[in-house]
Amino acid sequence: VDYIIENNLTNAQTRLLSGDVAANDRPPLGPLQGDALQRAKANLETHFAVVGLTERFDESLLLMKRVLGWSKSVRYVRRNERAKAVQKHPLAEATRARIALHEREDIELVAYGVRLFDEQIKSCAGELARPLRQLRRANAVLAVVRDAVQSPVMMKLRQQPGARKAWALARGWAGRFV
């Protein structure tokens, strides 16, 4: 936290979305310009087709599909995910308050992005409810298949003669259900 504050690396999203930082800028950075937050908000509104949220990834993905005109179905398998991290050393309240003090613009920008996202979802007038259920169902099936395929027994079976053809058949079969 000290390094970020001392090198003026705070409000990184506001800096990026407002255009106040270039790829070759190195710390310490100059102060954030007074109108950076307003420019970042305006850029979000005018230069991005979709504002997505990691916390609402499925809805974001379906919104992108709709707005960008993707014709293929969307589904995915989670990778490199970890269980909810257990904080061994939770941040002290004073540290949280200090971060919030120095990240005010980013906090406001995220809240604005959430409002834009909610407006985009609301503008779909319920068109995403059914596709969202279908996506979540398909991803649940894919997760079960992934877990089964990655089991030690299956990994050993995959090394047997003729396994490639069997896997191709299984993938085709499973694809009909998702």
PDB file of N, CA and C in Angstrom, residues 11-100:
ATOM      1  N   ASN A  11      -5.709   4.564  -8.153  1.00  0.00           N
ATOM      2  CA  ASN A  11      -6.762   4.801  -9.136  1.00  0.00           C
ATOM      3  C   ASN A  11      -6.346   4.367 -10.547  1.00  0.00           C
ATOM      4  N   ALA A  12      -5.806   3.174 -10.634  1.00  0.00           N
ATOM      5  CA  ALA A  12      -5.267   2.672 -11.905  1.00  0.00           C
ATOM      6  C   ALA A  12      -6.337   2.565 -12.995  1.00  0.00           C
ATOM      7  N   GLN A  13      -7.538   2.113 -12.639  1.00  0.00           N
ATOM      8  CA  GLN A  13      -8.594   1.985 -13.649  1.00  0.00           C
ATOM      9  C   GLN A  13      -9.011   3.351 -14.172  1.00  0.00           C
ATOM     10  N   THR A  14      -9.125   4.314 -13.290  1.00  0.00           N
ATOM     11  CA  THR A  14      -9.480   5.665 -13.719  1.00  0.00           C
ATOM     12  C   THR A  14      -8.392   6.225 -14.619  1.00  0.00           C
ATOM     13  N   ARG A  15      -7.143   6.000 -14.255  1.00  0.00           N
ATOM     14  CA  ARG A  15      -6.031   6.474 -15.087  1.00  0.00           C
ATOM     15  C   ARG A  15      -6.100   5.851 -16.480  1.00  0.00           C
ATOM     16  N   LEU A  16      -6.302   4.535 -16.532  1.00  0.00           N
ATOM     17  CA  LEU A  16      -6.329   3.839 -17.823  1.00  0.00           C
ATOM     18  C   LEU A  16      -7.507   4.279 -18.680  1.00  0.00           C
ATOM     19  N   LEU A  17      -8.698   4.298 -18.091  1.00  0.00           N
ATOM     20  CA  LEU A  17      -9.891   4.616 -18.867  1.00  0.00           C
ATOM     21  C   LEU A  17     -10.007   6.090 -19.230  1.00  0.00           C
ATOM     22  N   SER A  18      -9.300   6.953 -18.516  1.00  0.00           N
ATOM     23  CA  SER A  18      -9.326   8.377 -18.849  1.00  0.00           C
ATOM     24  C   SER A  18      -8.238   8.734 -19.851  1.00  0.00           C
ATOM     25  N   GLY A  19      -7.280   7.837 -20.038  1.00  0.00           N
ATOM     26  CA  GLY A  19      -6.166   8.108 -20.940  1.00  0.00           C
ATOM     27  C   GLY A  19      -5.035   8.874 -20.275  1.00  0.00           C
ATOM     28  N   ASP A  20      -5.039   8.906 -18.950  1.00  0.00           N
ATOM     29  CA  ASP A  20      -4.004   9.652 -18.223  1.00  0.00           C
ATOM     30  C   ASP A  20      -2.706   8.882 -18.028  1.00  0.00           C
ATOM     31  N   VAL A  21      -2.615   7.689 -18.532  1.00  0.00           N
ATOM     32  CA  VAL A  21      -1.398   6.910 -18.379  1.00  0.00           C
ATOM     33  C   VAL A  21      -1.096   6.245 -19.716  1.00  0.00           C
ATOM     34  N   ALA A  22       0.158   6.239 -20.081  1.00  0.00           N
ATOM     35  CA  ALA A  22       0.581   5.609 -21.326  1.00  0.00           C
ATOM     36  C   ALA A  22       1.321   4.313 -21.010  1.00  0.00           C
ATOM     37  N   ALA A  23       1.432   3.462 -21.999  1.00  0.00           N
ATOM     38  CA  ALA A  23       2.049   2.148 -21.796  1.00  0.00           C
ATOM     39  C   ALA A  23       3.488   2.255 -21.309  1.00  0.00           C
ATOM     40  N   ASN A  24       4.188   3.289 -21.701  1.00  0.00           N
ATOM     41  CA  ASN A  24       5.599   3.400 -21.303  1.00  0.00           C
ATOM     42  C   ASN A  24       5.810   4.264 -20.062  1.00  0.00           C
ATOM     43  N   ASP A  25       4.749   4.713 -19.415  1.00  0.00           N
ATOM     44  CA  ASP A  25       4.884   5.481 -18.169  1.00  0.00           C
ATOM     45  C   ASP A  25       5.437   4.589 -17.064  1.00  0.00           C
ATOM     46  N   ARG A  26       6.355   5.119 -16.306  1.00  0.00           N
ATOM     47  CA  ARG A  26       6.958   4.380 -15.195  1.00  0.00           C
ATOM     48  C   ARG A  26       6.761   5.154 -13.902  1.00  0.00           C
ATOM     49  N   PRO A  27       6.688   4.445 -12.780  1.00  0.00           N
ATOM     50  CA  PRO A  27       6.511   5.130 -11.487  1.00  0.00           C
ATOM     51  C   PRO A  27       7.744   5.951 -11.135  1.00  0.00           C
ATOM     52  N   PRO A  28       7.536   6.991 -10.398  1.00  0.00           N
ATOM     53  CA  PRO A  28       6.268   7.506  -9.898  1.00  0.00           C
ATOM     54  C   PRO A  28       5.504   8.250 -10.999  1.00  0.00           C
ATOM     55  N   LEU A  29       4.201   8.106 -10.983  1.00  0.00           N
ATOM     56  CA  LEU A  29       3.346   8.774 -11.955  1.00  0.00           C
ATOM     57  C   LEU A  29       2.994  10.169 -11.458  1.00  0.00           C
ATOM     58  N   GLY A  30       2.593  11.008 -12.384  1.00  0.00           N
ATOM     59  CA  GLY A  30       2.149  12.350 -12.012  1.00  0.00           C
ATOM     60  C   GLY A  30       0.800  12.272 -11.325  1.00  0.00           C
ATOM     61  N   PRO A  31       0.360  13.374 -10.791  1.00  0.00           N
ATOM     62  CA  PRO A  31      -0.946  13.373 -10.122  1.00  0.00           C
ATOM     63  C   PRO A  31      -2.058  13.120 -11.128  1.00  0.00           C
ATOM     64  N   LEU A  32      -3.128  12.537 -10.651  1.00  0.00           N
ATOM     65  CA  LEU A  32      -4.306  12.286 -11.478  1.00  0.00           C
ATOM     66  C   LEU A  32      -4.934  13.632 -11.820  1.00  0.00           C
ATOM     67  N   GLN A  33      -5.225  13.837 -13.102  1.00  0.00           N
ATOM     68  CA  GLN A  33      -5.811  15.110 -13.515  1.00  0.00           C
ATOM     69  C   GLN A  33      -7.208  15.262 -12.917  1.00  0.00           C
ATOM     70  N   GLY A  34      -7.597  16.487 -12.646  1.00  0.00           N
ATOM     71  CA  GLY A  34      -8.849  16.770 -11.951  1.00  0.00           C
ATOM     72  C   GLY A  34     -10.094  16.238 -12.639  1.00  0.00           C
ATOM     73  N   ASP A  35     -10.091  16.165 -13.975  1.00  0.00           N
ATOM     74  CA  ASP A  35     -11.269  15.696 -14.694  1.00  0.00           C
ATOM     75  C   ASP A  35     -11.155  14.237 -15.143  1.00  0.00           C
ATOM     76  N   ALA A  36     -10.181  13.530 -14.615  1.00  0.00           N
ATOM     77  CA  ALA A  36      -9.924  12.146 -15.050  1.00  0.00           C
ATOM     78  C   ALA A  36     -11.132  11.238 -14.811  1.00  0.00           C
ATOM     79  N   LEU A  37     -11.774  11.359 -13.678  1.00  0.00           N
ATOM     80  CA  LEU A  37     -12.915  10.506 -13.375  1.00  0.00           C
ATOM     81  C   LEU A  37     -14.057  10.761 -14.356  1.00  0.00           C
ATOM     82  N   GLN A  38     -14.336  12.018 -14.646  1.00  0.00           N
ATOM     83  CA  GLN A  38     -15.408  12.332 -15.593  1.00  0.00           C
ATOM     84  C   GLN A  38     -15.066  11.799 -16.987  1.00  0.00           C
ATOM     85  N   ARG A  39     -13.797  11.921 -17.412  1.00  0.00           N
ATOM     86  CA  ARG A  39     -13.387  11.409 -18.722  1.00  0.00           C
ATOM     87  C   ARG A  39     -13.472   9.882 -18.761  1.00  0.00           C
ATOM     88  N   ALA A  40     -13.091   9.229 -17.674  1.00  0.00           N
ATOM     89  CA  ALA A  40     -13.170   7.768 -17.616  1.00  0.00           C
ATOM     90  C   ALA A  40     -14.621   7.310 -17.727  1.00  0.00           C
ATOM     91  N   LYS A  41     -15.510   7.980 -17.015  1.00  0.00           N
ATOM     92  CA  LYS A  41     -16.939   7.641 -17.097  1.00  0.00           C
ATOM     93  C   LYS A  41     -17.465   7.859 -18.514  1.00  0.00           C
ATOM     94  N   ALA A  42     -17.110   8.988 -19.103  1.00  0.00           N
ATOM     95  CA  ALA A  42     -17.562   9.286 -20.462  1.00  0.00           C
ATOM     96  C   ALA A  42     -17.018   8.247 -21.448  1.00  0.00           C
ATOM     97  N   ASN A  43     -15.773   7.846 -21.275  1.00  0.00           N
ATOM     98  CA  ASN A  43     -15.188   6.835 -22.162  1.00  0.00           C
ATOM     99  C   ASN A  43     -15.887   5.488 -22.002  1.00  0.00           C
ATOM    100  N   LEU A  44     -16.233   5.135 -20.768  1.00  0.00           N
ATOM    101  CA  LEU A  44     -16.981   3.890 -20.541  1.00  0.00           C
ATOM    102  C   LEU A  44     -18.305   3.919 -21.290  1.00  0.00           C
ATOM    103  N   GLU A  45     -18.944   5.064 -21.233  1.00  0.00           N
ATOM    104  CA  GLU A  45     -20.269   5.193 -21.839  1.00  0.00           C
ATOM    105  C   GLU A  45     -20.221   5.257 -23.362  1.00  0.00           C
ATOM    106  N   THR A  46     -19.210   5.913 -23.917  1.00  0.00           N
ATOM    107  CA  THR A  46     -19.204   6.159 -25.362  1.00  0.00           C
ATOM    108  C   THR A  46     -18.308   5.228 -26.174  1.00  0.00           C
ATOM    109  N   HIS A  47     -17.306   4.636 -25.571  1.00  0.00           N
ATOM    110  CA  HIS A  47     -16.344   3.848 -26.349  1.00  0.00           C
ATOM    111  C   HIS A  47     -16.378   2.346 -26.067  1.00  0.00           C
ATOM    112  N   PHE A  48     -17.296   1.904 -25.242  1.00  0.00           N
ATOM    113  CA  PHE A  48     -17.400   0.485 -24.922  1.00  0.00           C
ATOM    114  C   PHE A  48     -18.809   0.006 -25.232  1.00  0.00           C
ATOM    115  N   ALA A  49     -18.891  -1.070 -26.009  1.00  0.00           N
ATOM    116  CA  ALA A  49     -20.207  -1.617 -26.364  1.00  0.00           C
ATOM    117  C   ALA A  49     -20.874  -2.249 -25.150  1.00  0.00           C
ATOM    118  N   VAL A  50     -20.068  -2.817 -24.264  1.00  0.00           N
ATOM    119  CA  VAL A  50     -20.582  -3.520 -23.090  1.00  0.00           C
ATOM    120  C   VAL A  50     -19.679  -3.222 -21.904  1.00  0.00           C
ATOM    121  N   VAL A  51     -20.292  -3.020 -20.770  1.00  0.00           N
ATOM    122  CA  VAL A  51     -19.560  -2.963 -19.506  1.00  0.00           C
ATOM    123  C   VAL A  51     -19.861  -4.284 -18.818  1.00  0.00           C
ATOM    124  N   GLY A  52     -18.833  -5.086 -18.561  1.00  0.00           N
ATOM    125  CA  GLY A  52     -19.019  -6.380 -17.917  1.00  0.00           C
ATOM    126  C   GLY A  52     -18.449  -6.382 -16.520  1.00  0.00           C
ATOM    127  N   LEU A  53     -18.941  -7.323 -15.730  1.00  0.00           N
ATOM    128  CA  LEU A  53     -18.487  -7.452 -14.347  1.00  0.00           C
ATOM    129  C   LEU A  53     -18.016  -8.877 -14.102  1.00  0.00           C
ATOM    130  N   THR A  54     -16.857  -9.030 -13.527  1.00  0.00           N
ATOM    131  CA  THR A  54     -16.346 -10.354 -13.198  1.00  0.00           C
ATOM    132  C   THR A  54     -17.314 -11.081 -12.273  1.00  0.00           C
ATOM    133  N   GLU A  55     -17.870 -10.355 -11.311  1.00  0.00           N
ATOM    134  CA  GLU A  55     -18.774 -10.948 -10.333  1.00  0.00           C
ATOM    135  C   GLU A  55     -20.057 -11.465 -10.986  1.00  0.00           C
ATOM    136  N   ARG A  56     -20.370 -10.972 -12.164  1.00  0.00           N
ATOM    137  CA  ARG A  56     -21.572 -11.392 -12.894  1.00  0.00           C
ATOM    138  C   ARG A  56     -21.154 -11.800 -14.313  1.00  0.00           C
ATOM    139  N   PHE A  57     -20.169 -12.704 -14.353  1.00  0.00           N
ATOM    140  CA  PHE A  57     -19.528 -13.076 -15.606  1.00  0.00           C
ATOM    141  C   PHE A  57     -20.511 -13.673 -16.608  1.00  0.00           C
ATOM    142  N   ASP A  58     -21.377 -14.572 -16.158  1.00  0.00           N
ATOM    143  CA  ASP A  58     -22.316 -15.214 -17.084  1.00  0.00           C
ATOM    144  C   ASP A  58     -23.219 -14.184 -17.754  1.00  0.00           C
ATOM    145  N   GLU A  59     -23.749 -13.266 -16.969  1.00  0.00           N
ATOM    146  CA  GLU A  59     -24.601 -12.220 -17.531  1.00  0.00           C
ATOM    147  C   GLU A  59     -23.798 -11.328 -18.481  1.00  0.00           C
ATOM    148  N   SER A  60     -22.565 -11.029 -18.107  1.00  0.00           N
ATOM    149  CA  SER A  60     -21.708 -10.202 -18.956  1.00  0.00           C
ATOM    150  C   SER A  60     -21.462 -10.875 -20.297  1.00  0.00           C
ATOM    151  N   LEU A  61     -21.179 -12.166 -20.245  1.00  0.00           N
ATOM    152  CA  LEU A  61     -20.914 -12.933 -21.459  1.00  0.00           C
ATOM    153  C   LEU A  61     -22.134 -12.938 -22.382  1.00  0.00           C
ATOM    154  N   LEU A  62     -23.303 -13.169 -21.821  1.00  0.00           N
ATOM    155  CA  LEU A  62     -24.530 -13.186 -22.628  1.00  0.00           C
ATOM    156  C   LEU A  62     -24.868 -11.792 -23.164  1.00  0.00           C
ATOM    157  N   LEU A  63     -24.582 -10.778 -22.385  1.00  0.00           N
ATOM    158  CA  LEU A  63     -24.804  -9.413 -22.844  1.00  0.00           C
ATOM    159  C   LEU A  63     -23.877  -9.111 -24.031  1.00  0.00           C
ATOM    160  N   MET A  64     -22.620  -9.541 -23.931  1.00  0.00           N
ATOM    161  CA  MET A  64     -21.687  -9.352 -25.048  1.00  0.00           C
ATOM    162  C   MET A  64     -22.177 -10.096 -26.289  1.00  0.00           C
ATOM    163  N   LYS A  65     -22.658 -11.313 -26.088  1.00  0.00           N
ATOM    164  CA  LYS A  65     -23.171 -12.099 -27.211  1.00  0.00           C
ATOM    165  C   LYS A  65     -24.299 -11.345 -27.904  1.00  0.00           C
ATOM    166  N   ARG A  66     -25.192 -10.816 -27.129  1.00  0.00           N
ATOM    167  CA  ARG A  66     -26.355 -10.103 -27.681  1.00  0.00           C
ATOM    168  C   ARG A  66     -25.942  -8.811 -28.377  1.00  0.00           C
ATOM    169  N   VAL A  67     -25.168  -7.980 -27.687  1.00  0.00           N
ATOM    170  CA  VAL A  67     -24.810  -6.663 -28.209  1.00  0.00           C
ATOM    171  C   VAL A  67     -23.862  -6.773 -29.404  1.00  0.00           C
ATOM    172  N   LEU A  68     -22.934  -7.718 -29.341  1.00  0.00           N
ATOM    173  CA  LEU A  68     -21.940  -7.838 -30.402  1.00  0.00           C
ATOM    174  C   LEU A  68     -22.381  -8.759 -31.534  1.00  0.00           C
ATOM    175  N   GLY A  69     -23.555  -9.367 -31.374  1.00  0.00           N
ATOM    176  CA  GLY A  69     -24.110 -10.176 -32.450  1.00  0.00           C
ATOM    177  C   GLY A  69     -23.427 -11.515 -32.670  1.00  0.00           C
ATOM    178  N   TRP A  70     -22.908 -12.087 -31.600  1.00  0.00           N
ATOM    179  CA  TRP A  70     -22.282 -13.401 -31.734  1.00  0.00           C
ATOM    180  C   TRP A  70     -23.363 -14.422 -32.060  1.00  0.00           C
ATOM    181  N   SER A  71     -23.115 -15.277 -33.050  1.00  0.00           N
ATOM    182  CA  SER A  71     -24.133 -16.244 -33.446  1.00  0.00           C
ATOM    183  C   SER A  71     -23.959 -17.600 -32.760  1.00  0.00           C
ATOM    184  N   LYS A  72     -22.754 -17.947 -32.400  1.00  0.00           N
ATOM    185  CA  LYS A  72     -22.524 -19.247 -31.773  1.00  0.00           C
ATOM    186  C   LYS A  72     -22.922 -19.222 -30.299  1.00  0.00           C
ATOM    187  N   SER A  73     -23.260 -20.402 -29.808  1.00  0.00           N
ATOM    188  CA  SER A  73     -23.603 -20.488 -28.386  1.00  0.00           C
ATOM    189  C   SER A  73     -22.338 -20.262 -27.565  1.00  0.00           C
ATOM    190  N   VAL A  74     -22.528 -19.754 -26.367  1.00  0.00           N
ATOM    191  CA  VAL A  74     -21.391 -19.504 -25.486  1.00  0.00           C
ATOM    192  C   VAL A  74     -21.487 -20.431 -24.286  1.00  0.00           C
ATOM    193  N   ARG A  75     -20.404 -21.021 -23.972  1.00  0.00           N
ATOM    194  CA  ARG A  75     -20.256 -21.811 -22.749  1.00  0.00           C
ATOM    195  C   ARG A  75     -18.766 -21.909 -22.497  1.00  0.00           C
ATOM    196  N   TYR A  76     -18.426 -22.244 -21.300  1.00  0.00           N
ATOM    197  CA  TYR A  76     -17.010 -22.278 -20.946  1.00  0.00           C
ATOM    198  C   TYR A  76     -16.805 -23.245 -19.796  1.00  0.00           C
ATOM    199  N   VAL A  77     -15.568 -23.627 -19.641  1.00  0.00           N
ATOM    200  CA  VAL A  77     -15.171 -24.452 -18.509  1.00  0.00           C
ATOM    201  C   VAL A  77     -14.216 -23.606 -17.681  1.00  0.00           C
ATOM    202  N   ARG A  78     -14.489 -23.508 -16.412  1.00  0.00           N
ATOM    203  CA  ARG A  78     -13.618 -22.730 -15.532  1.00  0.00           C
ATOM    204  C   ARG A  78     -12.270 -23.436 -15.418  1.00  0.00           C
ATOM    205  N   ARG A  79     -11.232 -22.640 -15.467  1.00  0.00           N
ATOM    206  CA  ARG A  79      -9.877 -23.169 -15.310  1.00  0.00           C
ATOM    207  C   ARG A  79      -9.118 -22.255 -14.362  1.00  0.00           C
ATOM    208  N   ASN A  80      -8.122 -22.806 -13.773  1.00  0.00           N
ATOM    209  CA  ASN A  80      -7.264 -22.048 -12.860  1.00  0.00           C
ATOM    210  C   ASN A  80      -8.056 -21.333 -11.776  1.00  0.00           C
ATOM    211  N   GLU A  81      -9.152 -21.942 -11.362  1.00  0.00           N
ATOM    212  CA  GLU A  81      -9.920 -21.335 -10.280  1.00  0.00           C
ATOM    213  C   GLU A  81      -9.467 -21.965  -8.970  1.00  0.00           C
ATOM    214  N   ARG A  82      -9.615 -21.224  -7.942  1.00  0.00           N
ATOM    215  CA  ARG A  82      -9.276 -21.761  -6.630  1.00  0.00           C
ATOM    216  C   ARG A  82     -10.449 -21.540  -5.710  1.00  0.00           C
ATOM    217  N   ALA A  83     -10.470 -22.326  -4.721  1.00  0.00           N
ATOM    218  CA  ALA A  83     -11.533 -22.161  -3.728  1.00  0.00           C
ATOM    219  C   ALA A  83     -11.394 -20.776  -3.115  1.00  0.00           C
ATOM    220  N   LYS A  84     -12.454 -20.322  -2.503  1.00  0.00           N
ATOM    221  CA  LYS A  84     -12.389 -19.009  -1.871  1.00  0.00           C
ATOM    222  C   LYS A  84     -11.174 -18.947  -0.958  1.00  0.00           C
ATOM    223  N   ALA A  85     -10.379 -17.938  -1.211  1.00  0.00           N
ATOM    224  CA  ALA A  85      -9.144 -17.801  -0.441  1.00  0.00           C
ATOM    225  C   ALA A  85      -9.460 -17.481   1.011  1.00  0.00           C
ATOM    226  N   VAL A  86      -8.781 -18.146   1.866  1.00  0.00           N
ATOM    227  CA  VAL A  86      -8.899 -17.866   3.288  1.00  0.00           C
ATOM    228  C   VAL A  86      -7.795 -16.877   3.626  1.00  0.00           C
ATOM    229  N   GLN A  87      -8.184 -15.730   4.108  1.00  0.00           N
ATOM    230  CA  GLN A  87      -7.179 -14.737   4.452  1.00  0.00           C
ATOM    231  C   GLN A  87      -6.505 -15.120   5.756  1.00  0.00           C
ATOM    232  N   LYS A  88      -5.208 -15.396   5.638  1.00  0.00           N
ATOM    233  CA  LYS A  88      -4.456 -15.730   6.834  1.00  0.00           C
ATOM    234  C   LYS A  88      -4.198 -14.473   7.671  1.00  0.00           C
ATOM    235  N   HIS A  89      -4.074 -13.365   6.952  1.00  0.00           N
ATOM    236  CA  HIS A  89      -3.801 -12.103   7.622  1.00  0.00           C
ATOM    237  C   HIS A  89      -4.771 -11.061   7.079  1.00  0.00           C
ATOM    238  N   PRO A  90      -5.981 -11.004   7.603  1.00  0.00           N
ATOM    239  CA  PRO A  90      -6.952 -10.028   7.099  1.00  0.00           C
ATOM    240  C   PRO A  90      -6.436  -8.605   7.272  1.00  0.00           C
ATOM    241  N   LEU A  91      -6.834  -7.746   6.338  1.00  0.00           N
ATOM    242  CA  LEU A  91      -6.412  -6.353   6.418  1.00  0.00           C
ATOM    243  C   LEU A  91      -7.018  -5.674   7.638  1.00  0.00           C
ATOM    244  N   ALA A  92      -6.208  -4.901   8.271  1.00  0.00           N
ATOM    245  CA  ALA A  92      -6.689  -4.113   9.403  1.00  0.00           C
ATOM    246  C   ALA A  92      -7.648  -3.052   8.885  1.00  0.00           C
ATOM    247  N   GLU A  93      -8.607  -2.683   9.699  1.00  0.00           N
ATOM    248  CA  GLU A  93      -9.597  -1.686   9.288  1.00  0.00           C
ATOM    249  C   GLU A  93      -8.924  -0.370   8.913  1.00  0.00           C
ATOM    250  N   ALA A  94      -7.872  -0.010   9.604  1.00  0.00           N
ATOM    251  CA  ALA A  94      -7.155   1.236   9.289  1.00  0.00           C
ATOM    252  C   ALA A  94      -6.532   1.162   7.896  1.00  0.00           C
ATOM    253  N   THR A  95      -6.021  -0.009   7.528  1.00  0.00           N
ATOM    254  CA  THR A  95      -5.440  -0.191   6.192  1.00  0.00           C
ATOM    255  C   THR A  95      -6.527  -0.110   5.132  1.00  0.00           C
ATOM    256  N   ARG A  96      -7.670  -0.733   5.391  1.00  0.00           N
ATOM    257  CA  ARG A  96      -8.804  -0.656   4.447  1.00  0.00           C
ATOM    258  C   ARG A  96      -9.243   0.795   4.249  1.00  0.00           C
ATOM    259  N   ALA A  97      -9.327   1.529   5.323  1.00  0.00           N
ATOM    260  CA  ALA A  97      -9.744   2.929   5.244  1.00  0.00           C
ATOM    261  C   ALA A  97      -8.723   3.749   4.464  1.00  0.00           C
ATOM    262  N   ARG A  98      -7.464   3.458   4.657  1.00  0.00           N
ATOM    263  CA  ARG A  98      -6.394   4.174   3.938  1.00  0.00           C
ATOM    264  C   ARG A  98      -6.469   3.887   2.437  1.00  0.00           C
ATOM    265  N   ILE A  99      -6.696   2.636   2.085  1.00  0.00           N
ATOM    266  CA  ILE A  99      -6.836   2.273   0.676  1.00  0.00           C
ATOM    267  C   ILE A  99      -8.043   2.985   0.080  1.00  0.00           C
ATOM    268  N   ALA A 100      -9.171   2.939   0.772  1.00  0.00           N
ATOM    269  CA  ALA A 100     -10.387   3.590   0.282  1.00  0.00           C
ATOM    270  C   ALA A 100     -10.168   5.088   0.086  1.00  0.00           C
TER     271      ALA A 100
END
